[in-house]
């Protein structure tokens, strides 16, 4: 794991101080932040979708639980275990949060996990560029547990970078010994960057997020950080209750999302070792390894292949080449959009379809509980994105483009 980089003057005259000044006047467009080279990450935001499932057996566990309330508590547990990967996996030592690559429209990140939970497949696609939005679908094949969702970020500056996440996730869990499936609607927490002034940025979550289920349970998660006088970094408390009856707490969870947490039955006031039913310590549960095809076997639009030259230049801190190679992709993408407009067509997403005209059944039934609009803020994410199994089957059956066709695609779409 890399260590935190202290504020410094770097070759090319790009200093942390200059970066802070540019942040203070930035317009909310995260992609426009010109960060110094030591803060650039070679990981694209399309890869972040994998952070939802780095413990596939925890992801699949609810499908084995017969009791509906306990199932909901396992879903809550899984969600809480993902927070460390989502928001701190890149900055384990704290203070090393970097600026990810801003994906191009149509960028793909595909992978799978093979472990005790069987095969779990991941599909992530950049479905919108203006505004930037990433959609994903993750399926554990043996259990049928499936997560789909999409997200965008709305950033603002007030003392630091504040990010509101727009979008949501939907988890589908097959109910054991039945043909029923239950759905969980998951909202995404807001976050801000701490430690900016010291040149060691890390994420703190804030506010409240929810998980609400078609079987009538809601989990409310409250995030807090280290205050001036008390509190610990990355803290949270969560309660699970029958939807609409917040006082009838069935389970409560508390701890730090980067460290350990405990699950008790009932309300927190009665917590003791007799009602402690589960604990989580990430140190005891190693992450399952995500398998990604070698670059030469990837589709030209797959993230690590498309950004390979930029990533190599970032690794060498060669800012000129980073700028040049990024510029090639951005220009080719701009030209493609102009061409599409002239031809009266738009980019065909490979795995997802925007469902803007038909009311979404999950948002219609569960959205009001968690204050999510029926249209899912589609105007801020370029659409209400849902996984399209028809498109996925077609993509699955399509052979990889020949070397010649891959070259053509890379030239046309990525300027390479
Ligand atoms: C804000 C963020 C980009 C967005 C990242 C998101 C919200 C993306 C969706 C994932 O599911 C969860 C997630 C985790 C981390 C978020 C990133 C942290 C920093 C990055 C900014 C664009 C970079 C700001 C620059 C700097 C140097 C302060 O890190």
Tab-separated table of C-alpha atoms and ligand atoms in Angstrom:
chain	number	residue	atom	x	y	z
A	1	UNK	CA	0.000	0.000	0.000
A	2	UNK	CA	1.327	3.407	-0.942
A	3	UNK	CA	1.984	5.900	1.837
A	4	UNK	CA	0.555	9.408	2.048
A	5	UNK	CA	2.364	11.945	-0.119
A	6	UNK	CA	3.225	15.129	1.767
A	7	UNK	CA	2.352	18.500	0.242
A	8	UNK	CA	5.167	19.326	-2.110
A	9	UNK	CA	6.324	21.233	-5.147
A	10	UNK	CA	6.537	18.806	-8.042
A	11	UNK	CA	8.255	18.882	-11.406
A	12	UNK	CA	6.273	20.996	-13.845
A	13	UNK	CA	5.471	23.553	-11.162
A	14	UNK	CA	2.267	21.871	-10.099
A	15	UNK	CA	2.068	22.205	-6.308
A	16	UNK	CA	-0.425	21.124	-3.679
A	17	UNK	CA	-0.974	24.798	-2.829
A	18	UNK	CA	-1.912	25.569	-6.445
A	19	UNK	CA	-4.241	22.558	-6.420
A	20	UNK	CA	-5.966	23.820	-3.251
A	21	UNK	CA	-6.434	27.229	-4.865
A	22	UNK	CA	-7.967	25.635	-7.970
A	23	UNK	CA	-10.331	23.577	-5.770
A	24	UNK	CA	-11.544	26.651	-3.921
A	25	UNK	CA	-12.787	28.120	-7.189
A	26	UNK	CA	-13.933	24.947	-8.908
A	27	UNK	CA	-17.315	24.756	-10.588
A	28	UNK	CA	-18.524	21.404	-9.263
A	29	UNK	CA	-17.258	19.428	-12.245
A	30	UNK	CA	-14.939	16.868	-10.638
A	31	UNK	CA	-13.430	15.939	-14.000
A	32	UNK	CA	-12.210	19.522	-14.459
A	33	UNK	CA	-9.983	19.452	-11.338
A	34	UNK	CA	-6.369	19.634	-12.472
A	35	UNK	CA	-4.595	17.623	-9.848
A	36	UNK	CA	-0.814	17.429	-9.407
A	37	UNK	CA	0.683	14.176	-10.741
A	38	UNK	CA	1.206	12.557	-7.340
A	39	UNK	CA	-2.540	12.666	-6.723
A	40	UNK	CA	-3.562	11.084	-10.046
A	41	UNK	CA	-4.855	7.541	-9.903
A	42	UNK	CA	-4.697	5.203	-12.894
A	43	UNK	CA	-7.954	3.538	-11.822
A	44	UNK	CA	-11.065	4.597	-13.659
A	45	UNK	CA	-14.355	5.173	-11.844
A	46	UNK	CA	-15.849	2.248	-13.829
A	47	UNK	CA	-13.688	-0.045	-11.657
A	48	UNK	CA	-15.224	1.280	-8.455
A	49	UNK	CA	-18.356	-0.833	-9.094
A	50	UNK	CA	-16.326	-3.894	-8.067
A	51	UNK	CA	-16.074	-2.545	-4.513
A	52	UNK	CA	-19.667	-3.656	-3.952
A	53	UNK	CA	-18.689	-7.299	-3.905
A	54	UNK	CA	-15.230	-8.037	-2.640
A	55	UNK	CA	-16.649	-10.570	-0.171
A	56	UNK	CA	-18.944	-12.597	-2.485
A	57	UNK	CA	-19.952	-15.011	0.305
A	58	UNK	CA	-21.256	-12.093	2.417
A	59	UNK	CA	-23.062	-10.770	-0.682
A	60	UNK	CA	-24.737	-14.153	-1.306
A	61	UNK	CA	-25.458	-15.017	2.368
A	62	UNK	CA	-29.033	-13.599	2.556
A	63	UNK	CA	-30.217	-16.190	0.017
A	64	UNK	CA	-29.574	-18.924	2.597
A	65	UNK	CA	-31.598	-17.329	5.427
A	66	UNK	CA	-35.235	-18.427	5.788
A	67	UNK	CA	-36.325	-15.673	8.201
A	68	UNK	CA	-37.223	-12.401	6.439
A	69	UNK	CA	-36.030	-10.046	9.231
A	70	UNK	CA	-32.722	-11.920	9.595
A	71	UNK	CA	-32.337	-11.801	5.810
A	72	UNK	CA	-32.739	-8.044	5.928
A	73	UNK	CA	-30.084	-7.898	8.678
A	74	UNK	CA	-27.691	-9.899	6.464
A	75	UNK	CA	-28.296	-7.451	3.632
A	76	UNK	CA	-27.495	-4.599	6.019
A	77	UNK	CA	-24.351	-6.430	7.164
A	78	UNK	CA	-23.207	-6.946	3.543
A	79	UNK	CA	-23.808	-3.259	2.743
A	80	UNK	CA	-21.762	-2.167	5.767
A	81	UNK	CA	-18.896	-4.498	4.842
A	82	UNK	CA	-18.674	-2.877	1.384
A	83	UNK	CA	-18.083	0.621	2.772
A	84	UNK	CA	-14.398	0.049	3.485
A	85	UNK	CA	-13.731	-1.109	-0.088
A	86	UNK	CA	-15.900	1.607	-1.594
A	87	UNK	CA	-14.543	4.535	0.330
A	88	UNK	CA	-11.207	3.577	1.887
A	89	UNK	CA	-9.707	0.734	-0.124
A	90	UNK	CA	-7.437	3.141	-1.919
A	91	UNK	CA	-6.342	4.951	1.228
A	92	UNK	CA	-5.827	2.306	3.853
A	93	UNK	CA	-3.177	4.418	5.552
A	94	UNK	CA	-5.497	7.437	5.326
A	95	UNK	CA	-4.518	10.456	3.389
A	96	UNK	CA	-3.899	8.852	0.049
A	97	UNK	CA	-7.192	9.354	-1.752
A	98	UNK	CA	-6.359	10.065	-5.385
A	99	UNK	CA	-8.233	11.468	-8.340
A	100	UNK	CA	-9.654	8.586	-10.394
A	101	UNK	CA	-9.760	8.573	-14.194
A	102	UNK	CA	-12.915	10.102	-15.572
A	103	UNK	CA	-14.492	7.357	-17.750
A	104	UNK	CA	-15.478	7.933	-21.371
A	105	UNK	CA	-18.966	7.069	-22.608
A	106	UNK	CA	-19.207	3.334	-23.284
A	107	UNK	CA	-16.182	2.440	-21.147
A	108	UNK	CA	-16.488	-1.064	-19.738
A	109	UNK	CA	-15.072	-2.847	-16.741
A	110	UNK	CA	-15.758	-6.579	-16.694
A	111	UNK	CA	-14.607	-9.148	-14.190
A	112	UNK	CA	-15.560	-12.055	-11.989
A	113	UNK	CA	-14.810	-13.611	-8.636
A	114	UNK	CA	-14.335	-17.363	-8.273
A	115	UNK	CA	-14.363	-18.504	-4.657
A	116	UNK	CA	-16.353	-20.395	-1.987
A	117	UNK	CA	-19.479	-18.522	-3.125
A	118	UNK	CA	-19.034	-19.870	-6.687
A	119	UNK	CA	-18.841	-17.522	-9.638
A	120	UNK	CA	-19.915	-13.901	-9.255
A	121	UNK	CA	-19.949	-11.791	-12.399
A	122	UNK	CA	-19.414	-8.038	-12.654
A	123	UNK	CA	-20.422	-5.754	-15.501
A	124	UNK	CA	-19.765	-2.033	-15.200
A	125	UNK	CA	-20.379	0.498	-17.967
A	126	UNK	CA	-20.107	4.258	-18.269
A	127	UNK	CA	-23.636	4.982	-19.428
A	128	UNK	CA	-23.458	8.762	-19.489
A	129	UNK	CA	-20.634	11.263	-19.910
A	130	UNK	CA	-22.505	14.542	-19.425
A	131	UNK	CA	-23.458	14.138	-16.611
A	132	UNK	CA	-20.997	11.331	-15.829
A	133	UNK	CA	-22.796	8.186	-14.610
A	134	UNK	CA	-21.636	4.603	-14.130
A	135	UNK	CA	-24.015	1.621	-14.094
A	136	UNK	CA	-23.270	-1.877	-12.835
A	137	UNK	CA	-24.726	-5.356	-12.504
A	138	UNK	CA	-23.280	-7.982	-10.185
A	139	UNK	CA	-24.696	-11.521	-10.040
A	140	UNK	CA	-23.700	-14.391	-7.823
A	141	UNK	CA	-24.595	-17.294	-10.118
A	142	UNK	CA	-25.238	-20.136	-7.608
A	143	UNK	CA	-27.514	-18.112	-5.294
A	144	UNK	CA	-29.039	-15.757	-7.869
A	145	UNK	CA	-28.397	-12.732	-5.626
A	146	UNK	CA	-28.074	-9.741	-7.954
A	147	UNK	CA	-27.177	-6.094	-7.473
A	148	UNK	CA	-27.771	-3.462	-10.093
A	149	UNK	CA	-27.436	0.259	-9.841
A	150	UNK	CA	-25.936	3.446	-11.145
A	151	UNK	CA	-24.377	6.518	-9.686
A	152	UNK	CA	-23.228	10.013	-10.434
A	153	UNK	CA	-21.681	12.622	-8.170
A	154	UNK	CA	-22.666	16.204	-7.550
A	155	UNK	CA	-19.741	18.094	-6.057
A	156	UNK	CA	-19.540	21.454	-4.328
A	157	UNK	CA	-16.914	23.322	-2.364
A	158	UNK	CA	-17.475	24.657	1.108
A	159	UNK	CA	-14.388	24.363	3.348
A	160	UNK	CA	-13.637	21.135	1.454
A	161	UNK	CA	-14.889	19.028	-1.475
A	162	UNK	CA	-18.399	17.804	-0.664
A	163	UNK	CA	-19.963	15.088	-2.763
A	164	UNK	CA	-23.599	14.141	-2.961
A	165	UNK	CA	-24.138	10.799	-4.646
A	166	UNK	CA	-27.002	10.602	-7.090
A	167	UNK	CA	-28.415	7.240	-8.088
A	168	UNK	CA	-29.269	4.112	-6.153
A	169	UNK	CA	-28.790	0.351	-6.118
A	170	UNK	CA	-31.308	-2.480	-6.168
A	171	UNK	CA	-30.467	-5.834	-4.615
A	172	UNK	CA	-32.571	-8.859	-5.565
A	173	UNK	CA	-32.509	-11.863	-3.250
A	174	UNK	CA	-34.225	-15.161	-4.099
A	175	UNK	CA	-36.205	-16.252	-1.014
A	176	UNK	CA	-35.066	-19.747	0.051
A	177	UNK	CA	-37.503	-22.650	-0.555
A	178	UNK	CA	-39.805	-20.478	-2.621
A	179	UNK	CA	-40.003	-18.979	-6.077
A	180	UNK	CA	-40.265	-15.449	-4.579
A	181	UNK	CA	-37.647	-12.774	-4.941
A	182	UNK	CA	-37.390	-9.811	-2.642
A	183	UNK	CA	-35.916	-6.478	-3.566
A	184	UNK	CA	-33.955	-3.982	-1.528
A	185	UNK	CA	-33.656	-0.368	-2.583
A	186	UNK	CA	-30.363	1.138	-1.432
A	187	UNK	CA	-29.527	4.843	-1.262
A	188	UNK	CA	-25.955	6.121	-1.343
A	189	UNK	CA	-24.283	8.196	1.392
A	190	UNK	CA	-22.921	11.699	0.920
A	191	UNK	CA	-19.224	12.194	1.532
A	192	UNK	CA	-16.575	14.843	1.865
A	193	UNK	CA	-12.827	14.900	1.611
A	194	UNK	CA	-10.892	15.449	4.844
A	195	UNK	CA	-7.206	16.226	5.267
A	196	UNK	CA	-6.990	18.306	2.073
A	197	UNK	CA	-5.204	21.153	3.763
A	198	UNK	CA	-2.482	18.789	5.037
A	199	UNK	CA	-1.994	17.198	1.610
A	200	UNK	CA	-3.335	13.869	2.834
A	201	UNK	CA	-6.928	13.571	1.582
A	202	UNK	CA	-9.246	10.842	2.815
A	203	UNK	CA	-12.989	10.247	2.661
A	204	UNK	CA	-15.475	10.747	5.470
A	205	UNK	CA	-19.091	9.688	5.001
A	206	UNK	CA	-21.869	11.872	6.374
A	207	UNK	CA	-25.615	12.106	6.791
A	208	UNK	CA	-27.931	9.134	6.483
A	209	UNK	CA	-28.503	6.405	3.916
A	210	UNK	CA	-31.248	3.768	3.750
A	211	UNK	CA	-31.977	0.240	2.627
A	212	UNK	CA	-35.643	-0.605	2.328
A	213	UNK	CA	-37.093	-3.969	1.353
A	214	UNK	CA	-40.157	-5.277	-0.455
A	215	UNK	CA	-40.709	-7.511	2.590
A	216	UNK	CA	-41.326	-4.501	4.830
A	217	UNK	CA	-38.023	-3.737	6.566
A	218	UNK	CA	-35.968	-0.572	6.535
A	219	UNK	CA	-32.391	-0.023	7.627
A	220	UNK	CA	-31.271	3.499	8.490
A	221	UNK	CA	-27.550	4.154	8.607
A	222	UNK	CA	-26.206	7.329	10.251
A	223	UNK	CA	-22.600	8.304	9.507
A	224	UNK	CA	-20.343	10.449	11.656
A	225	UNK	CA	-16.668	11.304	11.893
A	226	UNK	CA	-14.209	12.597	14.413
A	227	UNK	CA	-15.442	15.854	15.881
A	228	UNK	CA	-13.385	18.518	17.651
A	229	UNK	CA	-14.018	17.029	21.063
A	230	UNK	CA	-15.156	13.457	20.641
A	231	UNK	CA	-15.988	10.727	18.174
A	232	UNK	CA	-13.947	8.430	15.952
A	233	UNK	CA	-13.208	8.573	12.235
A	234	UNK	CA	-15.511	6.645	9.905
A	235	UNK	CA	-18.144	5.839	12.531
A	236	UNK	CA	-21.720	4.790	11.980
A	237	UNK	CA	-24.777	3.503	13.787
A	238	UNK	CA	-27.499	1.583	11.988
A	239	UNK	CA	-30.924	0.302	12.956
A	240	UNK	CA	-33.249	-2.139	11.231
A	241	UNK	CA	-36.998	-1.849	11.852
A	242	UNK	CA	-40.316	-2.745	10.227
A	243	UNK	CA	-40.851	-0.013	7.621
A	244	UNK	CA	-42.693	2.950	9.173
A	245	UNK	CA	-42.022	1.825	12.777
A	246	UNK	CA	-38.635	3.319	13.520
A	247	UNK	CA	-39.075	2.879	17.277
A	248	UNK	CA	-39.479	-0.926	16.960
A	249	UNK	CA	-35.788	-1.630	16.436
A	250	UNK	CA	-35.118	-5.274	15.545
A	251	UNK	CA	-31.336	-5.036	15.140
A	252	UNK	CA	-28.763	-2.329	15.716
A	253	UNK	CA	-25.231	-2.141	14.381
A	254	UNK	CA	-22.425	0.168	15.444
A	255	UNK	CA	-18.742	0.614	14.817
A	256	UNK	CA	-16.350	2.019	12.255
A	257	UNK	CA	-16.817	1.170	8.605
A	258	UNK	CA	-13.049	0.996	8.114
A	259	UNK	CA	-12.542	-1.238	11.133
A	260	UNK	CA	-14.874	-3.421	13.161
A	261	UNK	CA	-18.560	-3.387	13.915
A	262	UNK	CA	-21.019	-5.306	16.084
A	263	UNK	CA	-24.581	-6.410	15.412
A	264	UNK	CA	-26.988	-6.674	18.359
A	265	UNK	CA	-30.664	-7.565	18.486
A	266	UNK	CA	-33.067	-4.868	19.705
A	267	UNK	CA	-32.328	-1.205	20.334
A	268	UNK	CA	-28.851	0.081	21.189
A	269	UNK	CA	-29.849	1.001	24.762
A	270	UNK	CA	-30.085	-2.705	25.619
A	271	UNK	CA	-26.770	-3.713	24.025
A	272	UNK	CA	-24.772	-6.212	26.063
A	273	UNK	CA	-22.891	-9.389	25.320
A	274	UNK	CA	-26.081	-11.500	25.506
A	275	UNK	CA	-27.744	-9.812	22.544
A	276	UNK	CA	-24.555	-9.533	20.495
A	277	UNK	CA	-25.204	-11.780	17.497
A	278	UNK	CA	-22.419	-11.015	15.036
A	279	UNK	CA	-19.212	-9.042	14.620
A	280	UNK	CA	-17.243	-7.964	11.568
A	281	UNK	CA	-13.522	-7.438	11.414
A	282	UNK	CA	-12.219	-6.873	7.878
A	283	UNK	CA	-8.788	-8.094	8.963
A	284	UNK	CA	-10.280	-11.577	9.431
A	285	UNK	CA	-11.970	-11.698	6.016
A	286	UNK	CA	-9.506	-11.284	3.175
A	287	UNK	CA	-10.915	-9.791	-0.018
A	288	UNK	CA	-11.738	-12.207	-2.792
A	289	UNK	CA	-9.591	-11.587	-5.865
A	290	UNK	CA	-11.339	-10.021	-8.826
A	291	UNK	CA	-10.374	-11.780	-12.049
A	292	UNK	CA	-10.021	-9.458	-15.040
A	293	UNK	CA	-9.007	-10.671	-18.526
A	294	UNK	CA	-5.436	-9.886	-19.580
A	295	UNK	CA	-5.321	-6.608	-21.515
A	296	UNK	CA	-4.734	-8.253	-24.912
A	297	UNK	CA	-7.902	-10.335	-24.422
A	298	UNK	CA	-10.057	-7.356	-23.472
A	299	UNK	CA	-12.522	-5.510	-25.680
A	300	UNK	CA	-10.957	-2.203	-26.867
A	301	UNK	CA	-13.473	-0.289	-24.730
A	302	UNK	CA	-12.523	-2.132	-21.550
A	303	UNK	CA	-11.103	0.277	-19.042
A	304	UNK	CA	-7.630	-1.114	-18.386
A	305	UNK	CA	-6.986	-1.617	-22.113
A	306	UNK	CA	-8.310	1.791	-23.138
A	307	UNK	CA	-6.376	3.680	-20.435
A	308	UNK	CA	-3.207	1.521	-20.594
A	309	UNK	CA	-1.003	4.295	-22.015
A	310	UNK	CA	-2.329	6.895	-19.563
A	311	UNK	CA	-1.829	4.464	-16.669
A	312	UNK	CA	1.756	3.747	-17.738
A	313	UNK	CA	2.470	7.486	-17.938
A	314	UNK	CA	0.906	8.089	-14.489
A	315	UNK	CA	3.106	5.331	-13.068
A	316	UNK	CA	6.150	7.215	-14.411
A	317	UNK	CA	4.788	10.639	-13.311
A	318	UNK	CA	5.161	11.649	-16.958
A	319	UNK	CA	2.570	14.426	-17.000
A	320	UNK	CA	3.174	15.396	-20.636
A	321	UNK	CA	2.310	11.904	-21.853
A	322	UNK	CA	-0.648	11.719	-19.425
A	323	UNK	CA	-2.012	14.927	-20.981
A	324	UNK	CA	-1.293	13.791	-24.533
A	325	UNK	CA	-2.865	10.329	-24.165
A	326	UNK	CA	-5.893	11.620	-22.228
A	327	UNK	CA	-6.301	14.311	-24.871
A	328	UNK	CA	-6.404	11.692	-27.651
A	329	UNK	CA	-9.284	9.881	-25.939
A	330	UNK	CA	-11.161	13.084	-25.148
A	331	UNK	CA	-10.820	14.448	-28.694
A	332	UNK	CA	-11.864	11.183	-30.337
A	333	UNK	CA	-14.877	11.023	-28.022
A	334	UNK	CA	-15.810	14.637	-28.811
A	335	UNK	CA	-15.592	13.919	-32.538
A	336	UNK	CA	-17.695	10.791	-32.148
A	337	UNK	CA	-20.455	12.772	-30.387
A	338	UNK	CA	-20.400	15.368	-33.198
A	339	UNK	CA	-20.653	12.574	-35.790
A	340	UNK	CA	-23.511	10.906	-33.908
A	341	UNK	CA	-25.420	14.178	-33.703
A	342	UNK	CA	-24.916	14.790	-37.423
A	343	UNK	CA	-26.201	11.289	-38.181
A	344	UNK	CA	-29.134	11.642	-35.773
A	345	UNK	CA	-28.144	8.712	-33.564
A	346	UNK	CA	-26.780	8.252	-30.086
A	347	UNK	CA	-24.249	5.894	-28.520
A	348	UNK	CA	-25.724	2.434	-28.025
A	349	UNK	CA	-25.021	1.265	-24.456
A	350	UNK	CA	-23.813	-2.325	-24.452
A	351	UNK	CA	-25.458	-3.643	-21.260
A	352	UNK	CA	-27.893	-1.053	-19.934
A	353	UNK	CA	-30.966	0.793	-21.174
A	354	UNK	CA	-32.403	4.057	-19.897
A	355	UNK	CA	-35.980	3.488	-18.790
A	356	UNK	CA	-37.190	7.025	-18.898
A	357	UNK	CA	-40.727	6.511	-20.116
A	358	UNK	CA	-42.054	3.587	-18.082
A	359	UNK	CA	-42.475	3.962	-14.298
A	360	UNK	CA	-39.899	1.836	-12.505
A	361	UNK	CA	-41.638	-0.769	-10.314
A	362	UNK	CA	-38.969	-0.738	-7.569
A	363	UNK	CA	-38.847	3.066	-7.322
A	364	UNK	CA	-42.623	3.310	-7.486
A	365	UNK	CA	-43.163	0.901	-4.599
A	366	UNK	CA	-40.107	1.503	-2.381
A	367	UNK	CA	-38.879	4.964	-3.454
A	368	UNK	CA	-41.223	6.993	-1.201
A	369	UNK	CA	-39.876	5.254	1.957
A	370	UNK	CA	-36.386	6.560	1.265
A	371	UNK	CA	-37.364	9.841	-0.435
A	372	UNK	CA	-36.267	8.688	-3.875
A	373	UNK	CA	-38.215	10.141	-6.756
A	374	UNK	CA	-40.048	7.793	-9.134
A	375	UNK	CA	-37.778	8.855	-11.975
A	376	UNK	CA	-34.659	8.280	-9.831
A	377	UNK	CA	-33.169	11.738	-10.612
A	378	UNK	CA	-32.790	10.618	-14.229
A	379	UNK	CA	-32.071	14.195	-15.334
A	380	UNK	CA	-28.864	14.163	-13.243
A	381	UNK	CA	-27.652	10.746	-14.389
A	382	UNK	CA	-28.550	10.846	-18.076
A	383	UNK	CA	-31.370	8.363	-17.502
A	384	UNK	CA	-32.870	5.804	-15.150
A	385	UNK	CA	-30.475	2.997	-15.988
A	386	UNK	CA	-31.466	-0.649	-15.745
A	387	UNK	CA	-29.522	-3.750	-16.693
A	388	UNK	CA	-30.735	-5.078	-20.049
A	389	UNK	CA	-30.432	-8.877	-20.069
A	390	UNK	CA	-31.240	-8.990	-23.806
A	391	UNK	CA	-28.293	-6.727	-24.594
A	392	UNK	CA	-26.087	-8.673	-22.179
A	393	UNK	CA	-26.924	-11.982	-23.890
A	394	UNK	CA	-26.073	-10.425	-27.261
A	395	UNK	CA	-22.775	-9.024	-25.942
A	396	UNK	CA	-21.956	-12.396	-24.373
A	397	UNK	CA	-22.432	-14.213	-27.709
A	398	UNK	CA	-20.427	-11.693	-29.707
A	399	UNK	CA	-16.816	-12.744	-30.324
A	400	UNK	CA	-14.096	-10.246	-29.406
A	401	UNK	CA	-13.324	-7.974	-32.380
A	402	UNK	CA	-10.461	-9.229	-34.562
A	403	UNK	CA	-7.138	-7.441	-34.077
A	404	UNK	CA	-7.854	-5.356	-37.176
A	405	UNK	CA	-11.378	-4.374	-36.003
A	406	UNK	CA	-10.117	-3.676	-32.488
A	407	UNK	CA	-7.505	-1.347	-34.007
A	408	UNK	CA	-10.193	0.469	-36.006
A	409	UNK	CA	-12.400	0.868	-32.922
A	410	UNK	CA	-9.498	2.126	-30.827
A	411	UNK	CA	-8.599	4.676	-33.519
A	412	UNK	CA	-12.142	5.877	-34.039
A	413	UNK	CA	-13.315	5.949	-30.410
A	414	UNK	CA	-10.114	6.532	-28.480
A	415	UNK	CA	-7.809	8.233	-30.967
A	416	UNK	CA	-5.215	5.468	-30.463
B	1	LIG	C1	-15.201	11.795	-5.014
B	1	LIG	C2	-14.280	10.846	-5.759
B	1	LIG	C3	-14.942	10.397	-7.044
B	1	LIG	C4	-16.201	9.559	-6.755
B	1	LIG	C5	-15.909	8.338	-5.869
B	1	LIG	C6	-17.200	7.474	-5.561
B	1	LIG	C7	-18.311	8.347	-4.998
B	1	LIG	C8	-17.639	6.810	-6.875
B	1	LIG	C9	-18.699	5.729	-6.695
B	1	LIG	C10	-18.196	4.651	-5.736
B	1	LIG	O1	-19.166	3.653	-5.594
B	1	LIG	C11	-17.870	5.292	-4.391
B	1	LIG	C12	-16.896	6.413	-4.564
B	1	LIG	C13	-15.789	6.437	-3.799
B	1	LIG	C14	-14.772	7.498	-3.850
B	1	LIG	C15	-15.209	8.757	-4.585
B	1	LIG	C16	-13.957	9.576	-4.957
B	1	LIG	C17	-13.080	10.078	-3.851
B	1	LIG	C18	-12.254	11.205	-4.486
B	1	LIG	C19	-12.847	11.450	-5.871
B	1	LIG	C20	-12.679	12.898	-6.325
B	1	LIG	C21	-13.101	13.100	-7.771
B	1	LIG	C22	-11.174	13.247	-6.284
B	1	LIG	C23	-10.867	14.529	-5.575
B	1	LIG	C24	-9.400	14.813	-5.654
B	1	LIG	C25	-8.620	14.474	-4.397
B	1	LIG	C26	-7.184	14.713	-4.681
B	1	LIG	C27	-9.028	15.318	-3.260
B	1	LIG	O2	-8.752	13.135	-4.026
